[in-house]
mmCIF file of C-alpha atoms in Angstrom:
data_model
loop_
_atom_site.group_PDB
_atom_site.id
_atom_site.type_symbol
_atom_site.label_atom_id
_atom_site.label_comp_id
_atom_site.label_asym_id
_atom_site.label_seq_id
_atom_site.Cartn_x
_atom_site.Cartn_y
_atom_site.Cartn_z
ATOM 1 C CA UNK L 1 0.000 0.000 0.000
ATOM 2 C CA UNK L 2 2.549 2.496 0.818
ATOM 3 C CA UNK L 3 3.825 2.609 -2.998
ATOM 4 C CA UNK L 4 0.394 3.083 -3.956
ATOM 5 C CA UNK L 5 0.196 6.499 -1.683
ATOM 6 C CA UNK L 6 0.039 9.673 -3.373
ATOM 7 C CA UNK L 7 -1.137 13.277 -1.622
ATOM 8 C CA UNK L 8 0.617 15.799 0.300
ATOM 9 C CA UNK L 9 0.878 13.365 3.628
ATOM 10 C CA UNK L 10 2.696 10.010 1.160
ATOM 11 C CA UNK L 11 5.431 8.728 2.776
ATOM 12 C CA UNK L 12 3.968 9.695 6.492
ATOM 13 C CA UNK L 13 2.832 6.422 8.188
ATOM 14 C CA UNK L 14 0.457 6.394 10.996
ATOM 15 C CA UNK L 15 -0.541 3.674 13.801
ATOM 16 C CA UNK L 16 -3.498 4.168 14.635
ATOM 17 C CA UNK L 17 -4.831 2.096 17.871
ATOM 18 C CA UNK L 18 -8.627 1.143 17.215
ATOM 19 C CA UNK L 19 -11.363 3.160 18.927
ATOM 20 C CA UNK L 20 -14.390 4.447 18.299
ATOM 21 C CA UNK L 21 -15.059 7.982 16.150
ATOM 22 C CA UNK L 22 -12.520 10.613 16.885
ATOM 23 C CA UNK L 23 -9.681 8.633 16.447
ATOM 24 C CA UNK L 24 -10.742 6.717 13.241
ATOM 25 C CA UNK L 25 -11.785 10.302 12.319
ATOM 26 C CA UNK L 26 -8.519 11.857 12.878
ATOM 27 C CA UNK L 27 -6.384 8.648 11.087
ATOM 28 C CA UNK L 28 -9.059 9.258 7.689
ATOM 29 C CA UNK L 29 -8.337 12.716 7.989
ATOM 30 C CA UNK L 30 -5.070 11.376 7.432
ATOM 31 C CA UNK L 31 -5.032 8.991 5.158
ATOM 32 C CA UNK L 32 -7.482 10.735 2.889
ATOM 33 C CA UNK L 33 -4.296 12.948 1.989
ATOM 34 C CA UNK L 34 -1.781 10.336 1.816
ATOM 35 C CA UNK L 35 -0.749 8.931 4.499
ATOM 36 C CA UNK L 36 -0.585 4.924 5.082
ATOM 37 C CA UNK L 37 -2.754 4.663 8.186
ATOM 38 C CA UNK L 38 -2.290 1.008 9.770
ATOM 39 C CA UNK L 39 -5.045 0.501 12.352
ATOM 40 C CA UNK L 40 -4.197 -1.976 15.111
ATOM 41 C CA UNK L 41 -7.266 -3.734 16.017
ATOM 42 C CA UNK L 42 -8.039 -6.594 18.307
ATOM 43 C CA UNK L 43 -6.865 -10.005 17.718
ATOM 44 C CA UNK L 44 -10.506 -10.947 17.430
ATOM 45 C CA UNK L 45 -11.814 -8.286 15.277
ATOM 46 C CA UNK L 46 -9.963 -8.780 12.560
ATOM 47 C CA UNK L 47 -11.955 -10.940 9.839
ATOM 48 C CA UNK L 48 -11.405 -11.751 5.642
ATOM 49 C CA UNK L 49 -13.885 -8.733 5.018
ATOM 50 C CA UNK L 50 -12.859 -5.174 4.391
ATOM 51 C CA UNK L 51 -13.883 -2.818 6.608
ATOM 52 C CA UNK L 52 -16.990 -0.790 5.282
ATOM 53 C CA UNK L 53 -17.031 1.838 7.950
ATOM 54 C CA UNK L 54 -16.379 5.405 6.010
ATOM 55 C CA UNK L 55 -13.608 6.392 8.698
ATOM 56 C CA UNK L 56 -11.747 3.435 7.833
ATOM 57 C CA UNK L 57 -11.704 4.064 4.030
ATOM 58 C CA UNK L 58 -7.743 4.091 2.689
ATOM 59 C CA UNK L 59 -6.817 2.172 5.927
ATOM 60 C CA UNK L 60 -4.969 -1.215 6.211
ATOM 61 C CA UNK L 61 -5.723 -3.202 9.533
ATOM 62 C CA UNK L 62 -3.782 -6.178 11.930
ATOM 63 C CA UNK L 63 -5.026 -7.142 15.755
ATOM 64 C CA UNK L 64 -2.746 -7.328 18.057
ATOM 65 C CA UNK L 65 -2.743 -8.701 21.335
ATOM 66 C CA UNK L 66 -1.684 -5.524 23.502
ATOM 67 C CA UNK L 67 -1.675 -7.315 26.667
ATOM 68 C CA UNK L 68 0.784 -9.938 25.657
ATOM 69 C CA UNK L 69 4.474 -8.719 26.207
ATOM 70 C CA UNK L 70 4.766 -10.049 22.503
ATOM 71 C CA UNK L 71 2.551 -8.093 20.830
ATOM 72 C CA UNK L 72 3.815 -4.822 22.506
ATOM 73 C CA UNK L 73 7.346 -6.070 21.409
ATOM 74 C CA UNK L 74 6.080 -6.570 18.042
ATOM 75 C CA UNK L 75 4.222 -3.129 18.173
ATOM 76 C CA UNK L 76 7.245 -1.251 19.451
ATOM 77 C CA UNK L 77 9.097 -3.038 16.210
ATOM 78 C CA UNK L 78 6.037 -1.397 14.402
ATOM 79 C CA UNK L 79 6.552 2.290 16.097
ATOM 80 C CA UNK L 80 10.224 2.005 14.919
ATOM 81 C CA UNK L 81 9.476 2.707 11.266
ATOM 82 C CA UNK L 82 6.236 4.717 12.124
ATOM 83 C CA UNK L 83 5.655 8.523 12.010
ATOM 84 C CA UNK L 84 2.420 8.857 13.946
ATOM 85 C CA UNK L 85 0.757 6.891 16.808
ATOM 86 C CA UNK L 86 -3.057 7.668 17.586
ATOM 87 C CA UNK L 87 -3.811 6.765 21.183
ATOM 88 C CA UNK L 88 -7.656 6.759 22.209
ATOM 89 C CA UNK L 89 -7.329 5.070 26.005
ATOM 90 C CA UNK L 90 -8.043 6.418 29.094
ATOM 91 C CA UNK L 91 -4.914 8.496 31.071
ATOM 92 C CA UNK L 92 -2.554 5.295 32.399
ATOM 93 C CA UNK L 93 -3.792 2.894 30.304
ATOM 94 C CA UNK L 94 -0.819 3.047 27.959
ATOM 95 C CA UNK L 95 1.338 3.172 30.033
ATOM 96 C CA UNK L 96 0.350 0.270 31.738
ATOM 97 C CA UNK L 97 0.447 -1.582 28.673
ATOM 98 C CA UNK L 98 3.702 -0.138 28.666
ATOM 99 C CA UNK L 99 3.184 1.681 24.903
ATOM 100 C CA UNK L 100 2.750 5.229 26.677
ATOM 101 C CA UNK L 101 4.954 8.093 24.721
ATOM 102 C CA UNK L 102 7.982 7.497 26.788
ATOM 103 C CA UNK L 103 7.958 3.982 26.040
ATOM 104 C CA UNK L 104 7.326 4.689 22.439
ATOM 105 C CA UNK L 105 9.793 7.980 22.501
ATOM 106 C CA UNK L 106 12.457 5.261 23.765
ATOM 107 C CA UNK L 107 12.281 3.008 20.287
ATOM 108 C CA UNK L 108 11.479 6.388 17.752
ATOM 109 C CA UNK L 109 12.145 10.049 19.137
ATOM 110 C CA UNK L 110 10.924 11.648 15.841
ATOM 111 C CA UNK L 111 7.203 10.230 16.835
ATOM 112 C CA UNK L 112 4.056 12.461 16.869
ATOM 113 C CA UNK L 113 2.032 10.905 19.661
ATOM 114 C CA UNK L 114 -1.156 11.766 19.729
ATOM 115 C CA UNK L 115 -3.597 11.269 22.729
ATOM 116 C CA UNK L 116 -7.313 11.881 21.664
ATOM 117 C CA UNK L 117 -9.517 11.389 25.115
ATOM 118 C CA UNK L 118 -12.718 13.459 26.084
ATOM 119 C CA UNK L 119 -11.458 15.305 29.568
ATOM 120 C CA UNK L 120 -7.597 15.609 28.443
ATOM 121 C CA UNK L 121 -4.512 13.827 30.804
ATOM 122 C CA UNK L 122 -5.143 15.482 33.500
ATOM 123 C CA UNK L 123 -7.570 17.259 35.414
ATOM 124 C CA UNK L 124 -10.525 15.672 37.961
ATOM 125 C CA UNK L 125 -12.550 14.755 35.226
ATOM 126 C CA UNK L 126 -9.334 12.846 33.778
ATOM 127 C CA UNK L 127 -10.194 9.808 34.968
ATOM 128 C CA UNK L 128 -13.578 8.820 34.673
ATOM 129 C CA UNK L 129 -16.071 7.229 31.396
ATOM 130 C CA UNK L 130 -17.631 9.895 29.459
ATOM 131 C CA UNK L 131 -19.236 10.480 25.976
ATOM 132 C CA UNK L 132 -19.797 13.868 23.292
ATOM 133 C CA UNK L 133 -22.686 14.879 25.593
ATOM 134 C CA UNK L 134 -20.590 15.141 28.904
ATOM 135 C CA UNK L 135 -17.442 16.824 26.940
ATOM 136 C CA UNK L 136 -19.706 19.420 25.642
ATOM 137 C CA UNK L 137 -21.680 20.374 28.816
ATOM 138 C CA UNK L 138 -18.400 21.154 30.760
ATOM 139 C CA UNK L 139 -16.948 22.956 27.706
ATOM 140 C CA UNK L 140 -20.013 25.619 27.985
ATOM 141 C CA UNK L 141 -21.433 24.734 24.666
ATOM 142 C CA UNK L 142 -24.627 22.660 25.231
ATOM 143 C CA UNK L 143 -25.865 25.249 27.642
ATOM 144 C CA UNK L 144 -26.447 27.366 24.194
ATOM 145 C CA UNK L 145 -28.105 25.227 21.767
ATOM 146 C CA UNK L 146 -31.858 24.637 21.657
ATOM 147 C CA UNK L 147 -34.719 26.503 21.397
ATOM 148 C CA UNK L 148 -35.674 29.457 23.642
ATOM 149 C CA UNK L 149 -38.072 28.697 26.493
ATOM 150 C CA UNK L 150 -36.698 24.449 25.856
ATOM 151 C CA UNK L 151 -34.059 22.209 26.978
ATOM 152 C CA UNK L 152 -30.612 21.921 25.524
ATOM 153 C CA UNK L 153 -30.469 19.944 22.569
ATOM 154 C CA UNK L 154 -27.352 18.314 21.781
ATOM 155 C CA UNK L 155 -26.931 18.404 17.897
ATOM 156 C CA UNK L 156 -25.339 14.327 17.676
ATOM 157 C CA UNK L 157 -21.948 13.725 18.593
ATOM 158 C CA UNK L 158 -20.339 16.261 16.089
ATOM 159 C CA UNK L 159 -19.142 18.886 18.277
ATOM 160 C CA UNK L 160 -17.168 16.923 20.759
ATOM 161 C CA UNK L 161 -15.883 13.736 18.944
ATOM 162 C CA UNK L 162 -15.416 14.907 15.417
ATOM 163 C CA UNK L 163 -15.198 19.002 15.467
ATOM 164 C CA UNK L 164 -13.588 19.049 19.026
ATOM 165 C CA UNK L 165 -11.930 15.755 18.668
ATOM 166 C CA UNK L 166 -10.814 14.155 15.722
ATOM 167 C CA UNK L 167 -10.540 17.260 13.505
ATOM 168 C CA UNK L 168 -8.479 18.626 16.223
ATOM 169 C CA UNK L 169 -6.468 15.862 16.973
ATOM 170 C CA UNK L 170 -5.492 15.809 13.023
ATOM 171 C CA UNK L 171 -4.998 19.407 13.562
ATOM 172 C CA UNK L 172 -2.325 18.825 16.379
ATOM 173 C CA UNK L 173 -0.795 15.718 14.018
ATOM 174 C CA UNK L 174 0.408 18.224 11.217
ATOM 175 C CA UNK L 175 1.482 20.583 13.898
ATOM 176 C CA UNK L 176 3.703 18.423 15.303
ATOM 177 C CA UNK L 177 4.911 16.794 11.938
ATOM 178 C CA UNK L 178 5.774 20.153 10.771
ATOM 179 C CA UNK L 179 7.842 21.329 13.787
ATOM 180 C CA UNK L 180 9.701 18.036 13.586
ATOM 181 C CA UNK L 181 11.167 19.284 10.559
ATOM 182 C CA UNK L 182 12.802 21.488 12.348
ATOM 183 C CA UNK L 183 13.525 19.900 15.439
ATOM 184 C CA UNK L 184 13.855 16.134 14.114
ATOM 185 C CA UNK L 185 11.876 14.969 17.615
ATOM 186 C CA UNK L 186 8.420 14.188 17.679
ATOM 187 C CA UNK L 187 5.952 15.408 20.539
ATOM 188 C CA UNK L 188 2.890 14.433 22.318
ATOM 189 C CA UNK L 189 -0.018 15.724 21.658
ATOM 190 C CA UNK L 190 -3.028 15.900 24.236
ATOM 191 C CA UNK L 191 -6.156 16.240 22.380
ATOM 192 C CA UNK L 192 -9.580 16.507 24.724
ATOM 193 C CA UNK L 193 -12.942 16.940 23.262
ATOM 194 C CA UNK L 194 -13.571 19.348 26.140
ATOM 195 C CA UNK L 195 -11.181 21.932 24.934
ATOM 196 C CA UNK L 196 -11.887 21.563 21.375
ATOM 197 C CA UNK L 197 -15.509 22.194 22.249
ATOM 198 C CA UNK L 198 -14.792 25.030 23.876
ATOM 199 C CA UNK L 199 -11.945 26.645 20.913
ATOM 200 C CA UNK L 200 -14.880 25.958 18.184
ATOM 201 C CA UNK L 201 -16.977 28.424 20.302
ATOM 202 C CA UNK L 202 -14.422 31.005 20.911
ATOM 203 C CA UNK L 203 -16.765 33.627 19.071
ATOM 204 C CA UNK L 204 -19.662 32.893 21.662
ATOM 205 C CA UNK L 205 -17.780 33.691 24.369
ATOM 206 C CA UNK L 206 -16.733 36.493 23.562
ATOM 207 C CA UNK L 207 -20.287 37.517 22.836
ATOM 208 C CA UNK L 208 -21.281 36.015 25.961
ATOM 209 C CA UNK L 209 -19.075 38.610 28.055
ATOM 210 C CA UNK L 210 -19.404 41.353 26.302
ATOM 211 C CA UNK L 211 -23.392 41.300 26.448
ATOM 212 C CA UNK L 212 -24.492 40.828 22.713
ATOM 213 C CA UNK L 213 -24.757 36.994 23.310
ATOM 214 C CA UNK L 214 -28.090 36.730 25.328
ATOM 215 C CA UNK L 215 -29.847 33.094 26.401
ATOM 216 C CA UNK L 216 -30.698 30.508 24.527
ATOM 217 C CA UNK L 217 -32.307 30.762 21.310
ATOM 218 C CA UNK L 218 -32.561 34.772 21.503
ATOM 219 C CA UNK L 219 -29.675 35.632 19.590
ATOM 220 C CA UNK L 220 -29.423 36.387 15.516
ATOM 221 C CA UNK L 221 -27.785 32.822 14.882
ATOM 222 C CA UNK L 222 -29.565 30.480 17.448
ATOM 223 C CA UNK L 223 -33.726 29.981 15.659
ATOM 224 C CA UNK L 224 -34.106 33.164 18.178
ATOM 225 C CA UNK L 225 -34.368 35.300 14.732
ATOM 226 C CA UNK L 226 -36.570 35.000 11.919
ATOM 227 C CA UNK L 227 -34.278 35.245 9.440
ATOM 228 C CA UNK L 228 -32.308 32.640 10.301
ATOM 229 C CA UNK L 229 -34.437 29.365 11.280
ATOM 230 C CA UNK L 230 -35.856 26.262 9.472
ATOM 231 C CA UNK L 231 -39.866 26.412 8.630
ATOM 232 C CA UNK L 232 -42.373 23.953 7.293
ATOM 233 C CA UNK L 233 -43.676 23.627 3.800
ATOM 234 C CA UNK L 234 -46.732 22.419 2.678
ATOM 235 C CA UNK L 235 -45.964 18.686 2.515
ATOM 236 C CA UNK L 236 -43.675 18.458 5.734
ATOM 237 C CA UNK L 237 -40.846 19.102 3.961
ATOM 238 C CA UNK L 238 -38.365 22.519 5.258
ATOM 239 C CA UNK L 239 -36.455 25.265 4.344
ATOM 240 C CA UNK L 240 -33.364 26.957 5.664
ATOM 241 C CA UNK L 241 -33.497 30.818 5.718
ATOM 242 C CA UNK L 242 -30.397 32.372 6.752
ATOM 243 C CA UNK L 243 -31.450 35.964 5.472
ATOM 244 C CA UNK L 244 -29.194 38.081 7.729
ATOM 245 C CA UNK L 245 -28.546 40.751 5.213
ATOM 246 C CA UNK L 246 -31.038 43.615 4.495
ATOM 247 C CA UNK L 247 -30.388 42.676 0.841
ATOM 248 C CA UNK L 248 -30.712 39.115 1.027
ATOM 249 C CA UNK L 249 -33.831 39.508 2.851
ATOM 250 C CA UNK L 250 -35.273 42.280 0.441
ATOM 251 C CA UNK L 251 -34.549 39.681 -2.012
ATOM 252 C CA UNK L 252 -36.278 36.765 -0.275
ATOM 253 C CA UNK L 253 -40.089 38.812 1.208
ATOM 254 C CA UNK L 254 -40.238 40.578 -2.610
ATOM 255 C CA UNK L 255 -39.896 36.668 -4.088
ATOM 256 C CA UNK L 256 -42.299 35.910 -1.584
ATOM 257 C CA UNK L 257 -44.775 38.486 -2.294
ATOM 258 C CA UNK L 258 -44.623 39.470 0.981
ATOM 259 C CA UNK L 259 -45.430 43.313 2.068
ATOM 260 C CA UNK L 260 -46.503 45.156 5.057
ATOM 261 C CA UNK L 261 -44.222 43.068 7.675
ATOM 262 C CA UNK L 262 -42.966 43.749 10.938
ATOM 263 C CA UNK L 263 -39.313 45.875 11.445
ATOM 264 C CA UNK L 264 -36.997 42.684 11.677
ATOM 265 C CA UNK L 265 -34.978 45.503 13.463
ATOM 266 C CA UNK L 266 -37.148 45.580 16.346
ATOM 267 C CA UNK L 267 -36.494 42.245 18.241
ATOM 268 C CA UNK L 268 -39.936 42.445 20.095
ATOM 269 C CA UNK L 269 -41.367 42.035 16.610
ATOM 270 C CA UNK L 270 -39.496 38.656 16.020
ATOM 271 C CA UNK L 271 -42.132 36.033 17.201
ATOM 272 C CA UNK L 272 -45.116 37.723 15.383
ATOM 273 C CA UNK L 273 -42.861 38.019 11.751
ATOM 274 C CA UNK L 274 -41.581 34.339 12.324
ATOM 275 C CA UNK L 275 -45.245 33.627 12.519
ATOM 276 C CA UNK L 276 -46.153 35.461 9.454
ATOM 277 C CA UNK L 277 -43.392 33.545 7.697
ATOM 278 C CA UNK L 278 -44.055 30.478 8.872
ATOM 279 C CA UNK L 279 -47.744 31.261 7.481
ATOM 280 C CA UNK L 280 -46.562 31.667 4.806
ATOM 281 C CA UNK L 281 -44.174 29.059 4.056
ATOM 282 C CA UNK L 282 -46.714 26.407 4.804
ATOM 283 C CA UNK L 283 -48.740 27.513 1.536
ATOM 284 C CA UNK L 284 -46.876 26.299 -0.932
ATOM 285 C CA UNK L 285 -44.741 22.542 -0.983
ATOM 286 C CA UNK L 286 -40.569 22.379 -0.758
ATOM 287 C CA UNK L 287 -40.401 21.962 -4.290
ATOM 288 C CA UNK L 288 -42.623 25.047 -5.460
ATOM 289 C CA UNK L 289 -40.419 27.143 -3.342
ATOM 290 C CA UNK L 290 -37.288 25.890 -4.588
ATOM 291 C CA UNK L 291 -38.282 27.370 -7.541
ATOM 292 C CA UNK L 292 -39.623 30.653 -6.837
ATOM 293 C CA UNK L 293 -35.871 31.198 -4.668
ATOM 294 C CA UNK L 294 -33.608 29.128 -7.369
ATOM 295 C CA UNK L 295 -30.844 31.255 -8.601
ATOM 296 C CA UNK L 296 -31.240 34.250 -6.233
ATOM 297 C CA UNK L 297 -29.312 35.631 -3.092
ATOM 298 C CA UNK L 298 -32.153 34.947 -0.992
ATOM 299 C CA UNK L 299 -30.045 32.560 1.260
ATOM 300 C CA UNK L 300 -33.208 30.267 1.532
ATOM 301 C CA UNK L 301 -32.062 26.358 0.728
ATOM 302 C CA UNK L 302 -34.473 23.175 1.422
ATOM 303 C CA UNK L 303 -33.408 21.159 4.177
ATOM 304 C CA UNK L 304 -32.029 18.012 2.128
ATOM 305 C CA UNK L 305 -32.406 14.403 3.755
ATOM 306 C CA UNK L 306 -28.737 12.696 3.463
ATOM 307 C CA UNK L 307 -29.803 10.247 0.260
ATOM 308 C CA UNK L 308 -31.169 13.742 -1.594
ATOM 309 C CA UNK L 309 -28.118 15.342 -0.877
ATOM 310 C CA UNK L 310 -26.065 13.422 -3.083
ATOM 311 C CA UNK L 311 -27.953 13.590 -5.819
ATOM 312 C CA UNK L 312 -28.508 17.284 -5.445
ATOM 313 C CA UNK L 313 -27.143 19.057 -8.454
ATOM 314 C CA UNK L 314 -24.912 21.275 -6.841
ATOM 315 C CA UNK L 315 -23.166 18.627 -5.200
ATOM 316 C CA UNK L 316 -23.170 16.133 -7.874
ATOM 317 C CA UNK L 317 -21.504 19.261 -10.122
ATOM 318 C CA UNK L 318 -18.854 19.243 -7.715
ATOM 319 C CA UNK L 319 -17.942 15.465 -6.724
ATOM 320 C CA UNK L 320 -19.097 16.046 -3.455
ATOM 321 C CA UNK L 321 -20.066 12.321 -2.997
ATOM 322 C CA UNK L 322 -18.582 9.107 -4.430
ATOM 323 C CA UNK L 323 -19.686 5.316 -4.163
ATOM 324 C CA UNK L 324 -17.074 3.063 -3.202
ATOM 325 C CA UNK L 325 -18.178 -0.571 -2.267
ATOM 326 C CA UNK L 326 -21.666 0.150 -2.475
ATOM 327 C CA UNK L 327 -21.568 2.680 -0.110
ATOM 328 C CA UNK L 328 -22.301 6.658 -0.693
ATOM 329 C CA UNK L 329 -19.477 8.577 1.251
ATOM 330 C CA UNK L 330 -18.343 12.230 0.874
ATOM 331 C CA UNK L 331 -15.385 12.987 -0.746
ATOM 332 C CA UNK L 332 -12.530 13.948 1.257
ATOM 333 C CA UNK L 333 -11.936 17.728 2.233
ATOM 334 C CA UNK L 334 -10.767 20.176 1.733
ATOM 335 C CA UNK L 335 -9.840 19.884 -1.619
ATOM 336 C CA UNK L 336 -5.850 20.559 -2.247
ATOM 337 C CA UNK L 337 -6.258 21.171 -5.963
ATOM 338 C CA UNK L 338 -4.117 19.055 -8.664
ATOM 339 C CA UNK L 339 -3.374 16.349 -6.268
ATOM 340 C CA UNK L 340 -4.212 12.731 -7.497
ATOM 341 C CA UNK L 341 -7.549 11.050 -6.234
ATOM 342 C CA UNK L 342 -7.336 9.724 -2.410
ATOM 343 C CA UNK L 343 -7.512 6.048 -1.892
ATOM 344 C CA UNK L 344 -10.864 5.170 -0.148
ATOM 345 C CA UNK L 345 -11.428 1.844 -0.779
ATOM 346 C CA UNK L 346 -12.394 -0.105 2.233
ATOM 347 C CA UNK L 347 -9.928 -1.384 4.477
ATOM 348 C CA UNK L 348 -8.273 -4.450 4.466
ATOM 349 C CA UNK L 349 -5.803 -6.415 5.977
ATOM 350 C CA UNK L 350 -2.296 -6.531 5.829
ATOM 351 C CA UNK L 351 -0.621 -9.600 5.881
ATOM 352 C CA UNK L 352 2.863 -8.766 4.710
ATOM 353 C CA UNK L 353 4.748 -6.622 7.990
ATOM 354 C CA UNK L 354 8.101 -6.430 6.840
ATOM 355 C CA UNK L 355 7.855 -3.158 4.971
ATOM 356 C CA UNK L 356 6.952 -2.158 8.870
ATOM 357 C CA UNK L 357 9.767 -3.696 10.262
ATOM 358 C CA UNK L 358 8.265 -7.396 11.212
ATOM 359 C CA UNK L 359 9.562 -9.963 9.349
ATOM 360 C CA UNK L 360 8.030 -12.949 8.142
ATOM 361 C CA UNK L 361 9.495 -15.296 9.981
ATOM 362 C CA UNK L 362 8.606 -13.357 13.320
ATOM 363 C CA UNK L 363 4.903 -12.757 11.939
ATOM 364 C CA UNK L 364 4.209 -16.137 11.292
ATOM 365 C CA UNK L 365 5.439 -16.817 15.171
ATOM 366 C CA UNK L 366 3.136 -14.439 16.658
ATOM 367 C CA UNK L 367 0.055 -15.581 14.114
ATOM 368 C CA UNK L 368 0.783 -18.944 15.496
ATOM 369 C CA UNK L 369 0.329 -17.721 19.551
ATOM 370 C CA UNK L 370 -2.449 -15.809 18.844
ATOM 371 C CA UNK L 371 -0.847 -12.234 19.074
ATOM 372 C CA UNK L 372 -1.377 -11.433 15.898
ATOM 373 C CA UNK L 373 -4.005 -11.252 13.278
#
């Protein structure tokens, strides 16, 4: 596989230790721009198939048995000729398999560890079980999504495992990659969904403290506006209108035939012109208004279901979704123009290690005890 690489990240080899979202994230991140990403798996996960799951497209995949002083022998053999670890355990647990970044530093100083965990490697939080929902509670950021007058809603798990997380752990992974050119040591790199969470709402903050944030779902950008909220067609389909500008909202009432309206200046005039609108919108189906706002800068866009959006013309004009194995994916981003086309077929196995630094003759050993796979 690694002849086969191509992209800005080909020659740059990554271990990534099997978890679940961020860290496949952050090693597809990877790969999708070159790099040969090697995912060490359980001994018992690893079967004939390829793996299907989008975050493992590009990958190849082994088990090892991690609790075996052989397979962290072999994996340390593995680290030698690697650039990149991806670590997804709790704080300790590597080093108690005794693969932590000093052991690791010991056999390769010029490797980029990277630690993606929710609560970071240190802190009270550090060591105890949580998921996206926890990380971005603490971080500040749940307490302002939702509706006004209703509970937080947590929007999925893309804030804290893949915006907060993986992104930024793949973030932190060039970082380090690129100062190594310089320094010719790696460096470890402690990625927590927590502060992610919190950097991706750095704006907010600021408008929290300086009073022109107010509560939940008041504000311009947070359904507390009219202009910018999803409403109901006729046949309980939606549309997105993000009208912030006068002009784009000039644009959007006159296509609507709209006239006498409430100031959208005047913020005690919100709920009764988000009524009107709503009205409104609920006359006509999601198609008939795609065509009365098709082509202009009214910034209103129907609310696509994932199988429409790949066949929506826009995105099928730009390649924003490809098939591979049967399954629809998006293409990788963003897009570093005149490079080749990524590899994201499915991942598969790799049964030839010496290119890693196993040979053969130790492989077979440590297929035969059960180590690896």
């Amino acid at each position: 596989m690694s002849e086969a690489r191509q992209g800005p990240l080909a020659g740059v080899r990554v271990l990534e230790l099997a978890g679940l979202a961020p860290g496949p994230f952050a090693g597809m991140m990877l790969a999708d721009h070159g790099a040969e990403v090697l995912r060490v798996d359980r001994v018992s996960a690893v079967t004939d198939r390829p793996r299907t799951d989008v975050m493992d497209r590009g990958k190849r995949t082994i088990g090892l048995d991690l609790k075996s002083p052989e397979g962290v022998a072999a994996f340390k053999d593995l680290v030698a000729n690697a650039d990149v670890v991806i670590e997804v355990f709790r704080p300790g647990v590597a080093e108690r398999l005794g693969i932590g970044p000093e052991d690791l530093h010991a056999v390769n100083e010029r490797l980029v560890y990277g630690r993606m965990t929710g609560w970071g490697q240190d802190g009270p939080l550090a060591p105890t079980a949580g998921h996206d929902i926890d990380y971005i509670a603490i971080s500040g950021v749940l307490s302002m999504l939702g509706r006004e007058d209703e509970k937080p809603t947590p929007p999925i798990n893309i804030i804290g495992d893949f915006a907060g997380g993986g992104l930024m752990l793949a973030y932190g992974v060039l970082l380090a990659l690129l100062e190594r050119e310089r320094t010719g040591k790696g460096r470890v790199i402690d990625a927590a969904m927590v502060d992610g969470a919190a950097l991706l709402f750095s704006m907010f903050y600021h408008g929290v403290q300086s009073g022109y944030w107010g509560p939940r779902g008041t504000n311009l950008l947070d359904t507390g506006a009219p202009m910018y909220d999803t409403y109901e067609t006729a046949d309980g389909g939606f549309l997105a209108v993000g009208s912030l500008e006068p002009q784009f909202w000039n644009t959007m009432v006159t296509l609507m035939g709209l006239t006498d309206l409430p100031d959208r200046d005047d913020r005690s005039q919100w709920p009764a012109l988000k009524a009107r609108l709503a009205e409104e919108f609920r006359s006509r189906t999601r198609a008939e208004w795609e065509a009365v706002f098709e082509g202009s800068d009214a910034c209103v866009s129907p609310v696509l279901s994932m199988p429409e959006a790949t066949t929506h013309p826009h995105n099928v004009a730009r390649g924003a979704f490809t098939e591979v194995g049967g399954l629809t994916q998006p293409m990788p981003a963003p897009r570093l123009l005149g490079t080749p086309d990524p590899d994201l077929s499915p991942a598969t196995r790799l049964d030839d290690l010496s290119a890693w630094g196993l040979p053969a003759d130790v492989a077979a050993k440590l297929r035969s005890q059960g180590v690896l796979a």
